[in-house]
Amino acid sequence: MSTKLPQVPPEIEALVPYKPGKPIEELERELGIKGAIKLASNENPLGPSPKAVAAMAAALTNLHRYPDGAGFTLRTALAQKFGVAFEQTCIGNGSDEIIEFLARAYVRPGQEALAAAPSFLMYSKLVQVAGGRLFEVPLKDYRIDLEAMVGAITPATRLVFINSPDNPAGTAVSKDELAWFLDRVPEGVLVVLDEAYIDFATDPEVAQGVDFLDHPTPVVVMRTFSKSAGLAGLRIGYALGPREVIAAFDRVRQPFNTSSLAQVGALAALEDAEFWARTQALVARGLKEFYACFADLGLFYVPSQTNFVLVKIGPEARAVADRLLRRGVIVREMTSYGLPDFLRVSVGLDQENARFCAELSDILQGGL
Ligand SMILES: *Cc1c(COP(=O)(O)O)cnc(C)c1O
């Protein structure tokens, strides 16, 4: 049988499947335990926005209809919220899909994209699927090195991904840094600001991509409902950018790329200020607890503008992550990001954060 299959091209064969954080149910099944906690995928531990849940429940009876392929209501609300034209907005099946639109619309074999390293793993995958190459510029002091990124742009560069705040470092680009960078990007390059975590940023100096949409250098801002709105399972994200870019996305996308429930849920989440206030307060408390815990244990960590923290454990990081797993605590080990000495821990509920800190400190003091 298999000998009759067409060959998978070598550049596809070379891709490594994305390894997501282990689902809670899978760990519980494996260990035969209950009550495992997951602090590994930067999800919102409060659950989904209640307004989104109510709106989706009310929309269930309309599921026999195809979704609005143009996403009219949600995109109108986004345009209004950010003060841009409707034609400057688009929605995707998660912002992952928008990365895919960018690669499909702008990258062909022989062409390049740039991103920091380590950064979000989907950039390199989706650029490679489109036949292009992703060049990576190392972080400097855990921050995106925009000076080095300018230097790495070549005539083959089409896209530059700036993930701010960055996953997994948790640091963000400042307004001044972004302005400096955009002034130096040559023509023919599209700058993509991946702002999956921007809602969490507390430093007022952090650049907000929407303030740069009128810069002469073309900018696309990507955001998502997965993290701050607690809708990771729904799969909905959006982008704001030049009309021409959005028009190109419309050419390469599937006609019904986001479901009707996703559109309705996202619209309601946009207006759920109460849920967002609770989320913000929880993340502030959680980061404070993590920082205190790491300081107590003498561990280096990177102060974060997100809902997660990168912490340096040392050569034992992977073993520590395994021990945490056996105790029912899922965190992200960072080997696939090229940071084998680190763990990335997402803020959970107060009691989950406390449990993680207690287990970590026990393990570092010799516990199995
Ligand atoms: C989570 C995340 C996304 C996108 O998530 P979606 O669920 O696809 O919207 C994009 N970029 C980064 C850096 C992320 O961490």
PDB file of N, CA and C in Angstrom, residues 81-82 162-167 170-175 178 193-212 221-224 227-228 238 240 276 280 305-308:
ATOM      1  N   LYS A  81     -13.965  49.409  17.640  1.00  0.00           N
ATOM      2  CA  LYS A  81     -13.139  49.407  18.854  1.00  0.00           C
ATOM      3  C   LYS A  81     -11.765  50.031  18.591  1.00  0.00           C
ATOM      4  N   PHE A  82     -11.184  49.712  17.436  1.00  0.00           N
ATOM      5  CA  PHE A  82      -9.806  50.155  17.177  1.00  0.00           C
ATOM      6  C   PHE A  82      -9.729  51.379  16.265  1.00  0.00           C
ATOM      7  N   ILE A 162       7.247  40.133  14.675  1.00  0.00           N
ATOM      8  CA  ILE A 162       7.650  40.677  15.967  1.00  0.00           C
ATOM      9  C   ILE A 162       6.582  40.238  16.964  1.00  0.00           C
ATOM     10  N   ASN A 163       6.968  39.330  17.855  1.00  0.00           N
ATOM     11  CA  ASN A 163       6.012  38.812  18.830  1.00  0.00           C
ATOM     12  C   ASN A 163       6.182  39.624  20.114  1.00  0.00           C
ATOM     13  N   SER A 164       5.235  40.540  20.336  1.00  0.00           N
ATOM     14  CA  SER A 164       5.365  41.448  21.481  1.00  0.00           C
ATOM     15  C   SER A 164       4.028  41.588  22.185  1.00  0.00           C
ATOM     16  N   PRO A 165       3.963  41.213  23.478  1.00  0.00           N
ATOM     17  CA  PRO A 165       4.972  40.530  24.273  1.00  0.00           C
ATOM     18  C   PRO A 165       5.322  39.152  23.687  1.00  0.00           C
ATOM     19  N   ASP A 166       6.570  38.764  23.902  1.00  0.00           N
ATOM     20  CA  ASP A 166       7.105  37.566  23.272  1.00  0.00           C
ATOM     21  C   ASP A 166       6.765  36.293  24.049  1.00  0.00           C
ATOM     22  N   ASN A 167       6.410  35.269  23.310  1.00  0.00           N
ATOM     23  CA  ASN A 167       6.290  33.923  23.839  1.00  0.00           C
ATOM     24  C   ASN A 167       7.504  33.150  23.339  1.00  0.00           C
ATOM     25  N   GLY A 170       8.319  36.589  27.417  1.00  0.00           N
ATOM     26  CA  GLY A 170       7.446  37.408  28.250  1.00  0.00           C
ATOM     27  C   GLY A 170       7.782  38.894  28.203  1.00  0.00           C
ATOM     28  N   THR A 171       8.815  39.267  27.433  1.00  0.00           N
ATOM     29  CA  THR A 171       9.199  40.680  27.336  1.00  0.00           C
ATOM     30  C   THR A 171       8.499  41.331  26.144  1.00  0.00           C
ATOM     31  N   ALA A 172       8.426  42.675  26.161  1.00  0.00           N
ATOM     32  CA  ALA A 172       7.716  43.375  25.091  1.00  0.00           C
ATOM     33  C   ALA A 172       8.575  44.489  24.514  1.00  0.00           C
ATOM     34  N   VAL A 173       8.253  44.861  23.278  1.00  0.00           N
ATOM     35  CA  VAL A 173       8.948  45.934  22.572  1.00  0.00           C
ATOM     36  C   VAL A 173       8.334  47.267  23.013  1.00  0.00           C
ATOM     37  N   SER A 174       9.182  48.292  23.230  1.00  0.00           N
ATOM     38  CA  SER A 174       8.652  49.594  23.647  1.00  0.00           C
ATOM     39  C   SER A 174       8.235  50.412  22.426  1.00  0.00           C
ATOM     40  N   LYS A 175       7.470  51.475  22.698  1.00  0.00           N
ATOM     41  CA  LYS A 175       7.033  52.366  21.611  1.00  0.00           C
ATOM     42  C   LYS A 175       8.225  52.930  20.849  1.00  0.00           C
ATOM     43  N   LEU A 178       9.940  50.289  18.693  1.00  0.00           N
ATOM     44  CA  LEU A 178       9.175  49.932  17.497  1.00  0.00           C
ATOM     45  C   LEU A 178       9.250  51.047  16.456  1.00  0.00           C
ATOM     46  N   LEU A 193       3.041  42.246  13.733  1.00  0.00           N
ATOM     47  CA  LEU A 193       3.116  42.330  15.194  1.00  0.00           C
ATOM     48  C   LEU A 193       2.156  41.306  15.771  1.00  0.00           C
ATOM     49  N   ASP A 194       2.709  40.258  16.349  1.00  0.00           N
ATOM     50  CA  ASP A 194       1.874  39.230  16.966  1.00  0.00           C
ATOM     51  C   ASP A 194       1.633  39.640  18.413  1.00  0.00           C
ATOM     52  N   GLU A 195       0.433  40.140  18.677  1.00  0.00           N
ATOM     53  CA  GLU A 195       0.095  40.671  19.994  1.00  0.00           C
ATOM     54  C   GLU A 195      -0.854  39.743  20.759  1.00  0.00           C
ATOM     55  N   ALA A 196      -0.572  38.454  20.721  1.00  0.00           N
ATOM     56  CA  ALA A 196      -1.434  37.484  21.416  1.00  0.00           C
ATOM     57  C   ALA A 196      -1.565  37.821  22.907  1.00  0.00           C
ATOM     58  N   TYR A 197      -0.525  38.454  23.487  1.00  0.00           N
ATOM     59  CA  TYR A 197      -0.521  38.718  24.938  1.00  0.00           C
ATOM     60  C   TYR A 197      -0.621  40.193  25.283  1.00  0.00           C
ATOM     61  N   ILE A 198      -0.902  41.046  24.303  1.00  0.00           N
ATOM     62  CA  ILE A 198      -0.805  42.497  24.554  1.00  0.00           C
ATOM     63  C   ILE A 198      -1.759  42.966  25.643  1.00  0.00           C
ATOM     64  N   ASP A 199      -2.916  42.310  25.774  1.00  0.00           N
ATOM     65  CA  ASP A 199      -3.868  42.738  26.814  1.00  0.00           C
ATOM     66  C   ASP A 199      -3.251  42.644  28.208  1.00  0.00           C
ATOM     67  N   PHE A 200      -2.291  41.745  28.385  1.00  0.00           N
ATOM     68  CA  PHE A 200      -1.704  41.530  29.707  1.00  0.00           C
ATOM     69  C   PHE A 200      -0.612  42.543  30.043  1.00  0.00           C
ATOM     70  N   ALA A 201      -0.119  43.263  29.039  1.00  0.00           N
ATOM     71  CA  ALA A 201       1.030  44.143  29.270  1.00  0.00           C
ATOM     72  C   ALA A 201       0.628  45.263  30.235  1.00  0.00           C
ATOM     73  N   THR A 202       1.427  45.479  31.273  1.00  0.00           N
ATOM     74  CA  THR A 202       1.113  46.492  32.273  1.00  0.00           C
ATOM     75  C   THR A 202       2.034  47.705  32.181  1.00  0.00           C
ATOM     76  N   ASP A 203       3.176  47.563  31.514  1.00  0.00           N
ATOM     77  CA  ASP A 203       4.120  48.671  31.385  1.00  0.00           C
ATOM     78  C   ASP A 203       3.584  49.649  30.332  1.00  0.00           C
ATOM     79  N   PRO A 204       3.340  50.920  30.705  1.00  0.00           N
ATOM     80  CA  PRO A 204       2.772  51.876  29.734  1.00  0.00           C
ATOM     81  C   PRO A 204       3.697  52.178  28.558  1.00  0.00           C
ATOM     82  N   GLU A 205       4.983  51.809  28.670  1.00  0.00           N
ATOM     83  CA  GLU A 205       5.915  52.042  27.554  1.00  0.00           C
ATOM     84  C   GLU A 205       5.781  50.998  26.446  1.00  0.00           C
ATOM     85  N   VAL A 206       5.062  49.913  26.714  1.00  0.00           N
ATOM     86  CA  VAL A 206       4.942  48.843  25.713  1.00  0.00           C
ATOM     87  C   VAL A 206       4.202  49.362  24.476  1.00  0.00           C
ATOM     88  N   ALA A 207       4.750  49.070  23.304  1.00  0.00           N
ATOM     89  CA  ALA A 207       4.130  49.503  22.044  1.00  0.00           C
ATOM     90  C   ALA A 207       2.811  48.780  21.838  1.00  0.00           C
ATOM     91  N   GLN A 208       1.797  49.535  21.397  1.00  0.00           N
ATOM     92  CA  GLN A 208       0.521  48.957  20.984  1.00  0.00           C
ATOM     93  C   GLN A 208       0.509  49.056  19.462  1.00  0.00           C
ATOM     94  N   GLY A 209       0.461  47.914  18.805  1.00  0.00           N
ATOM     95  CA  GLY A 209       0.543  47.897  17.338  1.00  0.00           C
ATOM     96  C   GLY A 209      -0.476  48.797  16.656  1.00  0.00           C
ATOM     97  N   VAL A 210      -1.676  48.896  17.231  1.00  0.00           N
ATOM     98  CA  VAL A 210      -2.711  49.717  16.574  1.00  0.00           C
ATOM     99  C   VAL A 210      -2.281  51.178  16.432  1.00  0.00           C
ATOM    100  N   ASP A 211      -1.360  51.635  17.289  1.00  0.00           N
ATOM    101  CA  ASP A 211      -0.879  53.016  17.165  1.00  0.00           C
ATOM    102  C   ASP A 211       0.076  53.191  15.982  1.00  0.00           C
ATOM    103  N   PHE A 212       0.464  52.094  15.360  1.00  0.00           N
ATOM    104  CA  PHE A 212       1.457  52.172  14.279  1.00  0.00           C
ATOM    105  C   PHE A 212       0.872  51.772  12.921  1.00  0.00           C
ATOM    106  N   VAL A 221      -1.305  43.841  12.593  1.00  0.00           N
ATOM    107  CA  VAL A 221      -1.382  43.513  14.019  1.00  0.00           C
ATOM    108  C   VAL A 221      -2.277  42.284  14.168  1.00  0.00           C
ATOM    109  N   MET A 222      -1.745  41.264  14.823  1.00  0.00           N
ATOM    110  CA  MET A 222      -2.547  40.051  15.064  1.00  0.00           C
ATOM    111  C   MET A 222      -2.868  39.939  16.541  1.00  0.00           C
ATOM    112  N   ARG A 223      -4.115  39.641  16.839  1.00  0.00           N
ATOM    113  CA  ARG A 223      -4.523  39.425  18.229  1.00  0.00           C
ATOM    114  C   ARG A 223      -5.433  38.206  18.306  1.00  0.00           C
ATOM    115  N   THR A 224      -5.714  37.782  19.520  1.00  0.00           N
ATOM    116  CA  THR A 224      -6.490  36.545  19.655  1.00  0.00           C
ATOM    117  C   THR A 224      -7.431  36.608  20.857  1.00  0.00           C
ATOM    118  N   LYS A 227      -6.323  33.819  24.714  1.00  0.00           N
ATOM    119  CA  LYS A 227      -5.636  33.964  25.986  1.00  0.00           C
ATOM    120  C   LYS A 227      -6.452  34.839  26.936  1.00  0.00           C
ATOM    121  N   SER A 228      -6.567  36.138  26.652  1.00  0.00           N
ATOM    122  CA  SER A 228      -7.218  37.018  27.619  1.00  0.00           C
ATOM    123  C   SER A 228      -8.720  36.727  27.748  1.00  0.00           C
ATOM    124  N   TYR A 238      -7.863  37.668  15.291  1.00  0.00           N
ATOM    125  CA  TYR A 238      -8.123  38.685  14.272  1.00  0.00           C
ATOM    126  C   TYR A 238      -6.864  39.427  13.905  1.00  0.00           C
ATOM    127  N   LEU A 240      -5.522  43.346  12.084  1.00  0.00           N
ATOM    128  CA  LEU A 240      -5.796  44.690  11.594  1.00  0.00           C
ATOM    129  C   LEU A 240      -4.610  45.064  10.716  1.00  0.00           C
ATOM    130  N   TRP A 276     -12.752  40.560  32.079  1.00  0.00           N
ATOM    131  CA  TRP A 276     -11.373  41.002  31.853  1.00  0.00           C
ATOM    132  C   TRP A 276     -10.766  41.592  33.136  1.00  0.00           C
ATOM    133  N   GLN A 280      -7.356  40.217  34.800  1.00  0.00           N
ATOM    134  CA  GLN A 280      -6.213  41.088  35.040  1.00  0.00           C
ATOM    135  C   GLN A 280      -5.740  40.991  36.496  1.00  0.00           C
ATOM    136  N   GLN A 305       5.460  40.570  30.794  1.00  0.00           N
ATOM    137  CA  GLN A 305       4.332  41.425  30.395  1.00  0.00           C
ATOM    138  C   GLN A 305       3.169  40.553  29.915  1.00  0.00           C
ATOM    139  N   THR A 306       3.147  39.299  30.363  1.00  0.00           N
ATOM    140  CA  THR A 306       2.153  38.339  29.871  1.00  0.00           C
ATOM    141  C   THR A 306       1.500  37.624  31.053  1.00  0.00           C
ATOM    142  N   ASN A 307       0.854  36.497  30.755  1.00  0.00           N
ATOM    143  CA  ASN A 307       0.280  35.671  31.812  1.00  0.00           C
ATOM    144  C   ASN A 307       1.118  34.420  32.070  1.00  0.00           C
ATOM    145  N   PHE A 308       2.415  34.492  31.765  1.00  0.00           N
ATOM    146  CA  PHE A 308       3.316  33.371  32.037  1.00  0.00           C
ATOM    147  C   PHE A 308       4.697  33.913  32.385  1.00  0.00           C
TER     148      PHE A 308
END
